[in-house]
Coordinates of C-alpha atoms in Angstrom, one line a residue:
Chain A
M1 CA -22.6 -11.0 -2.8
S2 CA -24.1 -9.6 0.3
S3 CA -27.4 -9.6 -0.4
V4 CA -27.4 -13.5 -0.6
L5 CA -26.1 -13.8 2.7
I6 CA -29.0 -14.5 5.3
E7 CA -28.6 -11.3 7.5
A8 CA -27.9 -12.2 11.3
P9 CA -30.3 -10.2 13.8
T10 CA -28.0 -7.0 14.5
A11 CA -27.5 -5.6 17.8
P12 CA -29.3 -2.7 18.7
V13 CA -27.3 0.5 17.7
L14 CA -26.8 1.7 21.6
T15 CA -24.4 -1.3 22.4
R16 CA -22.0 0.1 19.7
R17 CA -19.6 2.0 21.9
G18 CA -20.1 -0.8 24.4
A19 CA -19.1 -3.3 21.8
V20 CA -15.7 -1.4 21.4
L21 CA -14.8 -1.8 24.9
R22 CA -16.1 -5.2 25.0
M23 CA -14.0 -6.4 22.3
L24 CA -10.9 -4.5 24.0
R25 CA -11.8 -6.9 27.0
R26 CA -12.5 -10.1 25.2
N27 CA -10.3 -9.9 22.5
P28 CA -6.3 -10.8 23.3
A29 CA -5.5 -9.5 19.5
A30 CA -6.7 -6.1 20.3
L31 CA -5.4 -5.9 24.0
I32 CA -2.0 -6.8 22.6
G33 CA -2.4 -4.5 19.7
S34 CA -3.1 -1.7 22.2
T35 CA -0.5 -2.4 24.5
I36 CA 2.1 -2.4 21.9
L37 CA 1.2 1.2 20.8
L38 CA 0.6 2.5 24.0
V39 CA 4.2 1.5 25.1
I40 CA 5.6 2.8 21.9
A41 CA 3.6 6.1 22.1
F42 CA 4.9 6.7 25.6
C43 CA 8.5 6.3 24.7
A44 CA 8.0 8.5 21.6
V45 CA 5.9 11.2 23.2
F46 CA 8.6 11.4 26.3
A47 CA 11.7 10.9 24.2
P48 CA 13.0 14.2 25.1
L49 CA 12.7 13.5 28.9
I50 CA 13.5 9.7 28.8
A51 CA 16.0 9.0 26.1
P52 CA 19.4 8.3 27.8
Y53 CA 21.5 10.2 25.4
G54 CA 21.1 13.2 22.9
L55 CA 20.3 12.6 19.7
H56 CA 23.3 14.1 18.3
T57 CA 25.7 13.2 20.7
Q58 CA 28.6 10.7 19.7
V59 CA 28.8 8.3 23.0
G60 CA 31.0 5.7 21.7
P61 CA 32.8 4.1 18.9
V62 CA 31.2 3.6 15.2
F63 CA 28.9 0.9 15.3
G64 CA 29.6 0.0 18.8
R65 CA 28.6 -3.3 20.0
P66 CA 25.7 -3.8 22.2
S67 CA 26.6 -3.5 25.9
W68 CA 25.2 -2.8 29.4
K69 CA 25.1 1.0 28.8
H70 CA 24.0 0.5 25.0
P71 CA 21.5 -2.3 25.0
V72 CA 21.0 -1.9 21.4
G73 CA 24.7 -0.3 20.4
L74 CA 25.5 2.3 18.5
D75 CA 24.8 3.4 15.1
D76 CA 27.3 5.0 12.4
G77 CA 27.8 8.1 14.1
G78 CA 28.4 6.3 17.6
I79 CA 25.0 7.4 18.6
D80 CA 22.9 5.4 20.9
M81 CA 20.7 3.1 19.0
V82 CA 17.9 3.3 21.9
T83 CA 18.1 7.3 22.0
L84 CA 17.5 7.1 18.1
L85 CA 14.9 4.6 18.1
M86 CA 12.9 6.8 20.7
W87 CA 13.1 9.8 18.6
G88 CA 12.7 8.1 15.5
A89 CA 9.3 6.5 16.6
R90 CA 8.3 9.8 17.7
V91 CA 9.0 11.3 14.1
S92 CA 7.2 8.5 12.3
L93 CA 4.2 8.6 14.5
I94 CA 3.8 11.9 14.2
V95 CA 4.0 11.8 10.2
G96 CA 1.4 8.7 10.7
F97 CA -1.1 10.7 12.6
A98 CA -0.6 13.9 10.7
A99 CA -1.2 12.0 7.2
T100 CA -3.9 10.6 8.8
F101 CA -5.5 13.5 10.0
V102 CA -5.5 15.2 6.4
S103 CA -6.5 11.8 4.9
M104 CA -9.4 11.7 7.8
A105 CA -10.8 14.9 7.2
I106 CA -10.7 14.9 3.4
G107 CA -12.4 11.2 3.3
G108 CA -14.7 11.9 6.3
T109 CA -15.7 15.0 4.2
V110 CA -16.2 13.0 1.2
G111 CA -17.9 10.1 2.5
V112 CA -20.6 12.0 4.7
L113 CA -21.1 14.3 1.6
A114 CA -21.6 11.2 -0.7
G115 CA -23.8 9.3 1.6
Y116 CA -26.1 11.9 3.2
F117 CA -26.9 13.6 0.0
G118 CA -26.7 10.9 -2.3
G119 CA -27.9 11.2 -6.0
K120 CA -25.6 13.4 -8.3
V121 CA -23.3 14.5 -5.5
D122 CA -22.9 10.8 -4.7
T123 CA -22.1 9.6 -8.2
I124 CA -19.7 12.8 -8.7
L125 CA -17.7 12.2 -5.6
M126 CA -17.4 8.2 -6.0
R127 CA -16.4 8.7 -9.4
I128 CA -13.6 10.9 -8.0
T129 CA -13.1 8.5 -5.4
D130 CA -12.2 5.7 -7.8
Y131 CA -9.7 7.7 -9.8
F132 CA -7.7 7.9 -6.6
L133 CA -8.0 4.4 -6.0
V134 CA -6.3 3.3 -8.8
I135 CA -3.3 5.8 -8.6
P136 CA -0.5 3.6 -7.6
D137 CA 0.5 5.6 -4.3
V138 CA 4.1 4.6 -3.7
P139 CA 5.0 5.5 -7.2
L140 CA 3.1 9.0 -7.2
M141 CA 4.6 9.5 -3.5
I142 CA 7.9 9.5 -5.1
V143 CA 7.4 11.5 -8.1
V144 CA 5.8 14.3 -5.9
A145 CA 8.7 14.0 -3.1
A146 CA 11.4 14.1 -6.4
I147 CA 9.7 17.2 -7.7
W148 CA 8.9 19.2 -4.6
G149 CA 11.8 18.1 -2.9
P150 CA 12.1 16.0 0.7
S151 CA 10.6 17.6 3.2
L152 CA 8.2 16.1 6.1
F153 CA 5.5 18.4 5.5
H154 CA 5.2 17.3 1.5
I155 CA 5.5 13.5 2.7
V156 CA 2.4 14.5 5.3
I157 CA 0.3 15.9 2.4
V158 CA 1.1 13.5 -0.2
I159 CA 0.4 10.4 2.0
G160 CA -2.7 11.9 3.4
I161 CA -4.2 13.1 -0.3
L162 CA -4.1 9.6 -1.4
L163 CA -5.1 7.6 1.3
W164 CA -8.5 9.2 2.1
T165 CA -10.6 6.7 -0.5
G166 CA -10.9 3.7 1.7
T167 CA -11.9 5.9 4.7
A168 CA -14.5 8.0 2.2
R169 CA -16.1 4.6 1.0
V170 CA -16.6 3.0 4.7
I171 CA -18.1 6.0 6.1
R172 CA -20.2 6.7 2.8
A173 CA -21.7 3.2 3.3
Q174 CA -22.3 3.6 6.9
V175 CA -23.9 7.2 6.3
K176 CA -26.2 6.1 3.8
S177 CA -27.4 3.4 6.5
V178 CA -27.8 5.6 9.1
R179 CA -29.7 8.3 7.0
E180 CA -32.2 6.1 6.5
R181 CA -32.7 5.2 10.3
V182 CA -36.2 6.5 12.0
Y183 CA -34.7 8.9 14.3
V184 CA -33.1 10.9 11.3
K185 CA -36.2 10.9 9.4
R186 CA -38.3 12.3 12.4
A187 CA -35.2 15.0 12.9
R188 CA -35.7 16.0 9.5
A189 CA -39.6 16.0 9.9
L190 CA -39.1 18.1 12.6
G191 CA -37.6 20.6 10.6
A192 CA -33.7 20.1 11.4
G193 CA -31.3 21.5 8.7
H194 CA -28.7 19.5 7.0
L195 CA -25.6 20.5 9.5
R196 CA -27.7 19.8 12.4
I197 CA -28.4 16.2 11.0
V198 CA -25.0 15.3 9.9
V199 CA -23.4 17.1 13.0
R200 CA -25.9 15.7 15.5
H201 CA -27.2 12.6 14.1
V202 CA -24.9 11.1 11.4
L203 CA -21.4 11.8 12.9
P204 CA -21.7 10.3 16.4
Q205 CA -22.8 7.1 14.5
V206 CA -20.0 7.0 12.1
A207 CA -17.2 8.4 14.4
P208 CA -16.1 5.2 15.9
L209 CA -15.8 3.5 12.2
L210 CA -14.1 6.7 11.2
I211 CA -11.7 6.1 14.2
A212 CA -11.1 2.3 13.3
N213 CA -10.3 3.3 10.0
T214 CA -7.8 5.9 11.1
V215 CA -5.8 3.4 13.1
L216 CA -5.1 1.4 10.3
T217 CA -4.4 4.5 7.9
V218 CA -1.7 5.5 10.5
A219 CA 0.0 1.8 9.8
V220 CA -0.2 2.7 6.0
A221 CA 1.1 6.1 6.4
I222 CA 4.0 5.0 8.6
F223 CA 4.9 2.4 6.3
D224 CA 4.8 4.7 3.4
E225 CA 7.0 7.2 5.2
T226 CA 9.4 4.3 5.8
A227 CA 9.6 3.5 2.2
L228 CA 10.2 7.1 0.8
S229 CA 12.9 7.6 3.4
F230 CA 14.4 4.3 2.5
L231 CA 14.7 5.7 -1.4
G232 CA 16.4 8.6 0.0
L233 CA 13.2 11.1 -0.2
G234 CA 12.7 11.5 3.5
D235 CA 13.2 14.8 5.3
P236 CA 17.1 14.7 5.9
S237 CA 16.8 17.2 8.7
R238 CA 14.3 14.7 11.0
T239 CA 15.3 11.3 12.1
S240 CA 12.4 9.1 11.4
L241 CA 12.2 5.4 11.5
G242 CA 12.7 4.8 8.0
K243 CA 15.8 7.5 7.9
V244 CA 17.2 5.2 10.4
I245 CA 17.1 2.2 8.4
E246 CA 18.2 4.1 5.4
N247 CA 21.2 5.6 7.2
A248 CA 22.4 2.3 8.6
F249 CA 21.8 0.5 4.9
E250 CA 23.7 3.8 3.2
R251 CA 26.3 3.1 6.0
A252 CA 26.9 -0.5 5.2
A253 CA 25.5 -1.6 8.6
I254 CA 25.3 -5.1 7.1
S255 CA 28.5 -5.4 5.4
S256 CA 30.3 -4.1 8.9
G257 CA 28.2 -6.9 10.7
A258 CA 26.2 -4.4 12.8
W259 CA 23.2 -5.8 12.7
W260 CA 21.8 -3.9 15.7
A261 CA 21.8 -0.8 13.6
I262 CA 19.4 -1.9 11.2
V263 CA 17.3 -4.9 13.0
P264 CA 15.7 -2.7 15.6
P265 CA 14.6 0.0 13.9
G266 CA 12.7 -2.3 11.3
A267 CA 11.1 -4.3 13.9
L268 CA 9.6 -1.3 15.8
V269 CA 8.0 -0.3 12.5
A270 CA 6.7 -3.7 12.1
L271 CA 5.5 -3.4 15.7
I272 CA 3.7 -0.3 15.1
I273 CA 2.2 -1.6 12.1
L274 CA 1.2 -4.9 13.8
G275 CA -0.1 -3.1 16.8
C276 CA -2.3 -0.8 14.5
S277 CA -3.6 -3.8 12.2
L278 CA -4.8 -5.5 15.5
V279 CA -6.6 -2.9 17.1
G280 CA -7.8 -1.3 13.8
G281 CA -9.0 -4.7 12.4
S282 CA -10.5 -5.9 15.8
M283 CA -12.4 -2.4 16.2
E284 CA -13.8 -2.5 12.5
D285 CA -14.7 -5.8 13.3
A286 CA -16.8 -5.5 16.2
L287 CA -18.4 -2.2 14.8
N288 CA -19.0 -3.5 11.3
P289 CA -18.6 -7.4 11.0
R290 CA -19.6 -7.2 7.1
L291 CA -16.3 -5.3 6.1
R292 CA -14.0 -7.7 7.9
V293 CA -11.6 -7.9 5.0
A294 CA -11.3 -4.2 4.3
H295 CA -9.0 -3.7 7.0
L296 CA -6.4 -5.6 5.0
S297 CA -5.8 -3.1 3.0
A298 CA -3.1 -1.5 4.9
R299 CA -0.4 -2.0 2.7
T300 CA 1.6 -0.5 -0.6
F301 CA -1.6 -1.7 -2.6
R302 CA -5.0 -1.3 -1.3
L303 CA -7.7 -3.9 -1.8
R304 CA -11.3 -2.9 -1.9
P305 CA -13.6 -4.2 0.5
L306 CA -14.7 -7.6 -0.2
V307 CA -18.2 -7.6 0.5
G308 CA -20.5 -4.8 -0.8
R309 CA -18.2 -3.7 -3.5
G310 CA -18.9 0.2 -4.3
D311 CA -22.4 0.6 -5.2
A312 CA -24.1 -2.7 -3.7
L313 CA -23.6 -1.6 -0.3
Chain B
M1 CA -27.3 -8.2 -22.3
R2 CA -26.5 -6.7 -18.7
G3 CA -23.5 -8.7 -18.9
A4 CA -22.3 -6.8 -22.2
D5 CA -23.4 -3.4 -20.6
Y6 CA -21.2 -3.9 -17.6
V7 CA -17.9 -5.0 -19.4
I8 CA -18.6 -2.0 -21.8
K9 CA -18.9 0.2 -18.9
R10 CA -15.7 -0.9 -16.9
T11 CA -13.5 -0.7 -20.0
A12 CA -15.0 3.0 -20.6
F13 CA -14.0 3.8 -16.9
A14 CA -10.6 2.1 -17.4
L15 CA -9.9 4.1 -20.3
V16 CA -11.0 7.3 -19.0
T17 CA -8.7 6.5 -16.1
V18 CA -6.1 6.1 -18.4
F19 CA -6.6 9.5 -19.7
V20 CA -6.7 11.3 -16.2
A21 CA -3.7 9.4 -15.4
V22 CA -2.0 10.7 -18.7
T23 CA -3.3 14.4 -17.6
L24 CA -2.1 14.1 -14.6
N25 CA 1.4 13.0 -15.6
F26 CA 1.7 15.8 -17.8
A27 CA 0.4 18.3 -15.2
L28 CA 2.9 16.9 -12.2
F29 CA 5.7 17.3 -14.4
R30 CA 4.9 20.6 -16.1
L31 CA 2.9 22.8 -13.9
A32 CA 4.3 22.0 -10.3
P33 CA 6.4 25.2 -9.2
G34 CA 9.8 24.6 -10.0
S35 CA 9.4 21.5 -11.6
A36 CA 11.9 19.4 -13.9
V37 CA 12.0 21.3 -17.2
T38 CA 11.8 24.9 -15.7
D39 CA 14.8 23.9 -13.6
L40 CA 16.7 22.6 -17.0
S41 CA 16.5 25.9 -18.6
R42 CA 17.7 27.7 -15.5
V43 CA 21.3 26.1 -16.0
P44 CA 23.6 28.3 -13.7
H45 CA 25.7 30.7 -15.9
A46 CA 23.3 30.1 -18.8
T47 CA 23.2 33.0 -21.2
P48 CA 19.8 34.4 -22.3
E49 CA 20.5 32.7 -25.8
L50 CA 21.1 29.3 -24.2
R51 CA 18.3 29.8 -22.2
Q52 CA 16.0 30.4 -25.1
A53 CA 17.4 27.5 -27.2
L54 CA 16.9 25.3 -24.4
K55 CA 13.3 26.2 -23.9
K56 CA 12.7 25.9 -27.9
Q57 CA 14.1 22.5 -27.7
F58 CA 11.8 21.3 -24.8
G59 CA 8.7 23.2 -26.3
L60 CA 8.6 25.5 -23.3
D61 CA 8.1 28.6 -25.4
K62 CA 4.5 27.4 -26.2
S63 CA 1.5 27.7 -24.0
K64 CA 0.6 25.0 -21.6
G65 CA -2.2 24.1 -23.9
A66 CA -0.1 23.7 -26.6
Q67 CA 2.3 21.7 -24.8
Y68 CA -0.3 19.2 -23.8
V69 CA -1.6 18.6 -27.1
I70 CA 2.2 18.1 -28.2
Y71 CA 2.3 15.6 -25.3
L72 CA -0.8 13.6 -26.0
K73 CA 0.3 13.6 -29.7
Q74 CA 3.7 11.9 -29.1
L75 CA 2.4 9.6 -26.3
V76 CA 0.1 8.3 -29.0
H77 CA 2.8 7.5 -31.2
G78 CA 4.5 5.7 -28.3
N79 CA 7.2 8.4 -27.9
L80 CA 7.9 9.0 -23.9
G81 CA 10.7 11.3 -24.6
V82 CA 14.8 10.6 -24.0
S83 CA 16.2 9.5 -20.7
F84 CA 18.7 12.1 -20.0
A85 CA 21.0 9.9 -18.0
N86 CA 21.5 7.3 -20.8
E87 CA 20.2 9.2 -23.5
Q88 CA 18.2 5.9 -24.8
P89 CA 14.5 6.4 -25.6
V90 CA 12.5 6.3 -22.2
S91 CA 10.3 3.3 -24.1
T92 CA 13.2 1.1 -24.6
N93 CA 14.7 1.4 -21.3
L94 CA 11.0 0.4 -19.9
R95 CA 10.8 -2.4 -22.1
V96 CA 14.4 -3.7 -21.0
A97 CA 13.4 -2.9 -17.3
L98 CA 9.8 -4.6 -17.3
I99 CA 11.4 -7.6 -18.9
N100 CA 13.8 -8.1 -16.1
T101 CA 10.8 -7.3 -13.5
L102 CA 8.4 -9.8 -14.4
P103 CA 10.0 -13.2 -13.8
M104 CA 10.8 -12.1 -10.1
V105 CA 7.5 -10.5 -9.6
L106 CA 5.8 -13.5 -10.9
L107 CA 7.6 -16.0 -8.9
G108 CA 7.2 -14.2 -5.8
T109 CA 3.5 -14.0 -6.4
L110 CA 3.2 -17.4 -7.2
F111 CA 4.9 -18.6 -4.0
A112 CA 2.5 -16.2 -2.2
I113 CA -0.7 -17.6 -3.5
I114 CA 0.4 -21.0 -3.1
I115 CA 1.6 -21.1 0.5
G116 CA -0.9 -18.1 1.2
T117 CA -3.6 -20.1 0.0
L118 CA -2.7 -23.3 1.9
T119 CA -2.2 -21.7 5.2
G120 CA -5.2 -19.6 4.9
V121 CA -7.3 -22.6 4.4
I122 CA -5.6 -24.7 7.2
A123 CA -5.9 -21.7 9.4
A124 CA -9.9 -21.4 8.7
W125 CA -10.5 -25.0 9.0
R126 CA -8.6 -25.5 12.4
R127 CA -10.2 -22.5 13.5
G128 CA -9.7 -22.0 17.5
T129 CA -6.7 -24.2 17.5
P130 CA -3.1 -23.4 18.0
T131 CA -2.2 -24.2 14.6
E132 CA -4.8 -21.2 13.5
A133 CA -3.0 -19.1 16.2
L134 CA 0.5 -20.0 14.9
T135 CA -0.8 -19.2 11.1
V136 CA -2.5 -16.2 11.6
T137 CA 0.4 -14.5 14.1
S138 CA 3.0 -15.7 11.9
A139 CA 0.9 -14.2 8.6
L140 CA 0.4 -11.1 10.5
G141 CA 4.0 -10.7 11.9
F142 CA 5.0 -10.9 7.7
Y143 CA 2.5 -8.5 6.6
S144 CA 3.4 -5.7 9.1
M145 CA 7.1 -5.7 8.3
P146 CA 8.3 -3.0 6.0
T147 CA 9.2 -4.5 2.7
H148 CA 12.8 -3.3 2.2
W149 CA 13.6 -4.2 6.0
L150 CA 12.4 -7.8 5.3
G151 CA 14.7 -7.8 2.4
L152 CA 17.8 -6.4 4.3
M153 CA 17.0 -9.5 7.0
L154 CA 17.0 -12.0 4.4
I155 CA 20.5 -10.5 3.3
I156 CA 21.9 -10.6 6.8
I157 CA 20.7 -14.4 6.9
F158 CA 21.7 -15.3 3.7
A159 CA 24.7 -13.2 2.8
G160 CA 27.3 -15.8 1.7
T161 CA 25.3 -18.5 0.5
L162 CA 22.9 -16.6 -2.0
P163 CA 23.9 -13.7 -4.3
T164 CA 22.4 -10.7 -2.8
G165 CA 22.4 -8.1 -5.4
G166 CA 22.1 -7.6 -9.3
M167 CA 20.4 -10.3 -11.9
T168 CA 23.4 -12.2 -12.9
N169 CA 27.3 -12.8 -11.8
E170 CA 28.9 -10.2 -14.3
F171 CA 32.2 -12.3 -14.0
L172 CA 30.6 -15.5 -15.9
I173 CA 32.1 -14.9 -19.5
N174 CA 30.5 -16.9 -22.1
P175 CA 28.4 -19.1 -19.9
S176 CA 26.7 -22.4 -21.1
F177 CA 22.8 -22.1 -21.0
W178 CA 22.6 -24.2 -17.9
T179 CA 25.4 -22.2 -15.7
H180 CA 23.3 -19.1 -16.7
F181 CA 20.3 -20.5 -15.7
R182 CA 21.6 -21.5 -12.8
D183 CA 23.2 -18.2 -11.8
L184 CA 19.8 -16.5 -12.7
A185 CA 18.1 -18.7 -10.4
A186 CA 20.5 -18.2 -7.5
H187 CA 19.9 -14.2 -8.2
I188 CA 16.1 -14.5 -8.3
T189 CA 15.8 -16.3 -4.9
L190 CA 16.2 -13.5 -2.4
P191 CA 14.0 -10.8 -4.2
S192 CA 11.3 -13.1 -5.0
L193 CA 11.4 -14.7 -1.5
T194 CA 11.0 -11.1 -0.1
L195 CA 7.8 -10.6 -2.2
G196 CA 6.7 -13.7 -1.4
L197 CA 6.7 -13.3 2.1
V198 CA 5.1 -10.1 2.3
L199 CA 2.4 -11.0 -0.1
Y200 CA 2.3 -14.4 1.9
G201 CA 0.8 -12.8 4.8
E202 CA -1.7 -10.5 3.3
Y203 CA -3.2 -13.8 1.0
T204 CA -3.0 -15.9 4.3
L205 CA -5.4 -13.5 5.9
I206 CA -7.2 -12.9 2.9
V207 CA -8.2 -16.5 2.4
R208 CA -8.7 -17.5 6.1
S209 CA -11.3 -14.8 5.9
A210 CA -13.0 -15.9 2.9
M211 CA -12.7 -19.5 3.8
L212 CA -14.5 -18.6 7.2
E213 CA -17.3 -17.2 5.5
T214 CA -17.9 -19.7 3.0
L215 CA -17.6 -22.5 6.0
G216 CA -20.4 -20.9 7.6
E217 CA -22.9 -21.6 4.8
D218 CA -25.6 -23.9 4.7
Y219 CA -24.3 -26.2 1.6
I220 CA -21.0 -26.7 3.8
L221 CA -23.5 -27.8 6.7
T222 CA -25.2 -30.1 4.0
A223 CA -22.1 -31.5 2.8
R224 CA -21.1 -32.5 6.5
A225 CA -24.6 -33.8 7.0
K226 CA -24.1 -35.7 4.0
G227 CA -20.9 -37.7 5.5
L228 CA -18.3 -36.0 3.3
K229 CA -14.8 -36.3 4.2
P230 CA -13.6 -32.9 5.8
W231 CA -11.0 -32.6 2.8
T232 CA -13.5 -33.2 0.0
I233 CA -15.9 -30.6 1.6
V234 CA -12.8 -28.1 1.7
R235 CA -11.8 -29.1 -1.7
R236 CA -15.1 -29.8 -3.5
H237 CA -17.5 -27.2 -1.5
A238 CA -15.7 -24.4 0.4
L239 CA -12.4 -23.6 -1.5
R240 CA -14.3 -23.0 -4.9
N241 CA -16.4 -20.4 -3.6
A242 CA -13.9 -19.0 -1.3
M243 CA -11.2 -18.3 -4.3
L244 CA -13.9 -16.3 -5.7
P245 CA -13.1 -12.9 -3.9
V246 CA -9.2 -14.2 -3.9
A247 CA -8.9 -14.4 -7.5
T248 CA -10.1 -11.2 -7.9
L249 CA -8.0 -9.5 -5.1
V250 CA -4.7 -11.3 -6.5
A251 CA -5.3 -9.8 -10.0
L252 CA -6.0 -6.5 -8.2
S253 CA -3.0 -6.7 -6.3
L254 CA -0.8 -7.6 -9.2
G255 CA -0.9 -4.0 -10.3
Y256 CA 0.3 -2.8 -7.4
I257 CA 2.9 -5.4 -6.9
V258 CA 4.7 -3.9 -9.7
A259 CA 4.8 -0.7 -8.0
G260 CA 5.8 -2.4 -4.5
A261 CA 8.7 -4.0 -6.5
I262 CA 10.4 -0.4 -6.1
L263 CA 11.3 -1.3 -2.6
I264 CA 12.5 -4.9 -3.3
E265 CA 14.6 -3.9 -6.4
T266 CA 16.3 -1.2 -4.5
V267 CA 17.5 -3.6 -1.7
F268 CA 18.6 -6.1 -4.4
S269 CA 20.0 -4.0 -7.4
W270 CA 17.5 -6.0 -9.2
P271 CA 17.6 -3.8 -12.8
G272 CA 13.5 -3.8 -13.0
I273 CA 11.2 -1.2 -13.5
G274 CA 11.3 -0.2 -9.7
R275 CA 15.3 -0.1 -10.0
A276 CA 14.5 2.5 -13.1
V277 CA 12.4 4.3 -11.1
Y278 CA 14.8 4.8 -8.0
D279 CA 17.7 5.6 -10.1
A280 CA 15.5 8.1 -11.9
V281 CA 15.1 9.9 -8.7
L282 CA 18.5 9.6 -7.6
Q283 CA 19.5 11.3 -11.2
R284 CA 16.7 13.5 -11.4
D285 CA 15.9 11.8 -15.0
Y286 CA 12.6 13.2 -15.4
P287 CA 11.5 11.9 -18.7
M288 CA 12.2 8.4 -17.4
L289 CA 10.5 9.0 -14.2
Q290 CA 7.6 10.4 -16.0
G291 CA 7.6 7.3 -18.3
A292 CA 7.8 4.6 -15.5
F293 CA 5.1 6.6 -13.5
L294 CA 2.9 6.5 -16.6
L295 CA 3.8 2.8 -17.1
L296 CA 2.8 1.9 -13.4
T297 CA -0.7 3.5 -13.3
I298 CA -1.5 1.9 -16.7
S299 CA -0.9 -1.5 -15.4
V300 CA -2.6 -0.7 -11.9
V301 CA -6.1 0.4 -14.2
F302 CA -5.3 -2.7 -16.3
F303 CA -5.2 -5.3 -13.9
N304 CA -8.2 -3.2 -12.2
L305 CA -10.4 -4.1 -15.1
V306 CA -9.0 -7.6 -15.4
A307 CA -10.1 -7.9 -11.5
D308 CA -13.4 -6.2 -12.3
L309 CA -13.9 -8.6 -15.6
L310 CA -12.6 -12.0 -13.7
Y311 CA -15.4 -11.1 -10.7
F312 CA -17.7 -10.8 -13.4
K313 CA -17.1 -14.0 -15.1
L314 CA -16.7 -16.0 -11.8
D315 CA -19.6 -14.3 -10.4
P316 CA -22.6 -13.1 -12.6
R317 CA -24.7 -11.9 -10.1
I318 CA -22.9 -8.8 -9.9
T319 CA -24.1 -6.1 -12.4
E320 CA -23.9 -3.2 -10.3

């Protein structure tokens, strides 16, 4: 359907990086999103230093009420919730970023290869992508986690292996257009090899989009980890935010009236996902307005980019 | 003629995908190290004879290739194996679960489509006003919430006024049709509402984007210039075209919604397909897990095909 749209005059390539900065300044959504993420990331990174209590020390009664000393109360083991939240965010973010790294590596490679070489390579790689796209990710994660046993490493690998399809598609489309640009053709005419063209000319062009996509994938990975933990397939030895929710649910926090043990961790996950969606969405908008709807895909079900479905782009 | 071509191509792709999914399903459960069936023949204190007998019973003494062929043959006959947990055929279990899931999922999706379209249209039409900011913010908020957590929040809010678990009140003995119906309706409210709210956020954002794109078209300008009422423009000119991508997205998401219902059904103890997956994981009921996974994959593939064909029907310009 993109073919019927009248193409707006596109800004020169040079302003791409500038566009990201300008967008951050002008777009309140991006600003709010990045503030949320920075604050949470700060707490998560420095959790060992700034967490008020020990992660495994009981500091009060089971499900102790929120008080001045413990602003969010205590959990089922009498552990301070603020401490749990900081450590939980740390583990969740690690899972999110590690899984995203795996998916970015796979998706980026597939996207660049398919887009750059085109032809048979493109057809085969995109077919494979299509197959991965229709596998429902949460059920497969459940199956794999159930068979391999719960561990953080398995979760990261499974999420990473399943999430790369969106990245591959977006990057492929971008690489296809970059490949046809004059300076790339010129570099090829000057005798530059494939590797040099990809590394020096193509990658720098698609990198911002890859990063925007990454931010969105982090949100999906964190959501998936929370879901797996809730189903009892999380790593039992690691306190992720999903684990905190699951623990509170399992130990009947709701019927004990201990809302503080279950509301904050979920709200924190929602905040992280919100932050990622805001930042990633605005970045993608700034970089590639034609993919406006693609970033809605962060969820249990991945939707395809509306504009330029598949090969049309 | 290209249309028929397109339909055949997409259908063939769907069939091949199903085959890939079936193979994956076989490989995941049989070839993975320490998989279910190998564990089974490693019963503690089992005599070698028992081990052999178990292996023979589950066909593990044959080669992987032979096992694969047997698996395919059984699948064609609709035999998904027997559940470890209740010793019923997996296909029977799945059918019961699916029948329970569908009303809940459909009700929630319907809610999301209606509310989501409405708020999406309003947000696009009132662009740049506080109304839009409010709609988009709340949609993004619901969109970001972990599904099961939202369910738990609803339980906290509605505990006492609405039933928070199960599908029926088991203490009702021989209820009249009307009582039974009311009981069901009360039980279905919270799970459906959870699903509806999660999806509503997503649908609102999609409808808004599609509407914004459509509202920028020249024919909308023409309609305005003709002096048509705003509502007429939205209804007759903008919405129809905006619903084009939305319709396919809804069809596309249906397959994943069934999968996404796992979390909701776990929270609300709804005896559907998602709950079946959860129980199968807890009880290490591998035939059941395998069957459910296959069913979920096939439903996603099926709805993908529906989405593709629907898109083609609505917008014949697409031929790829």
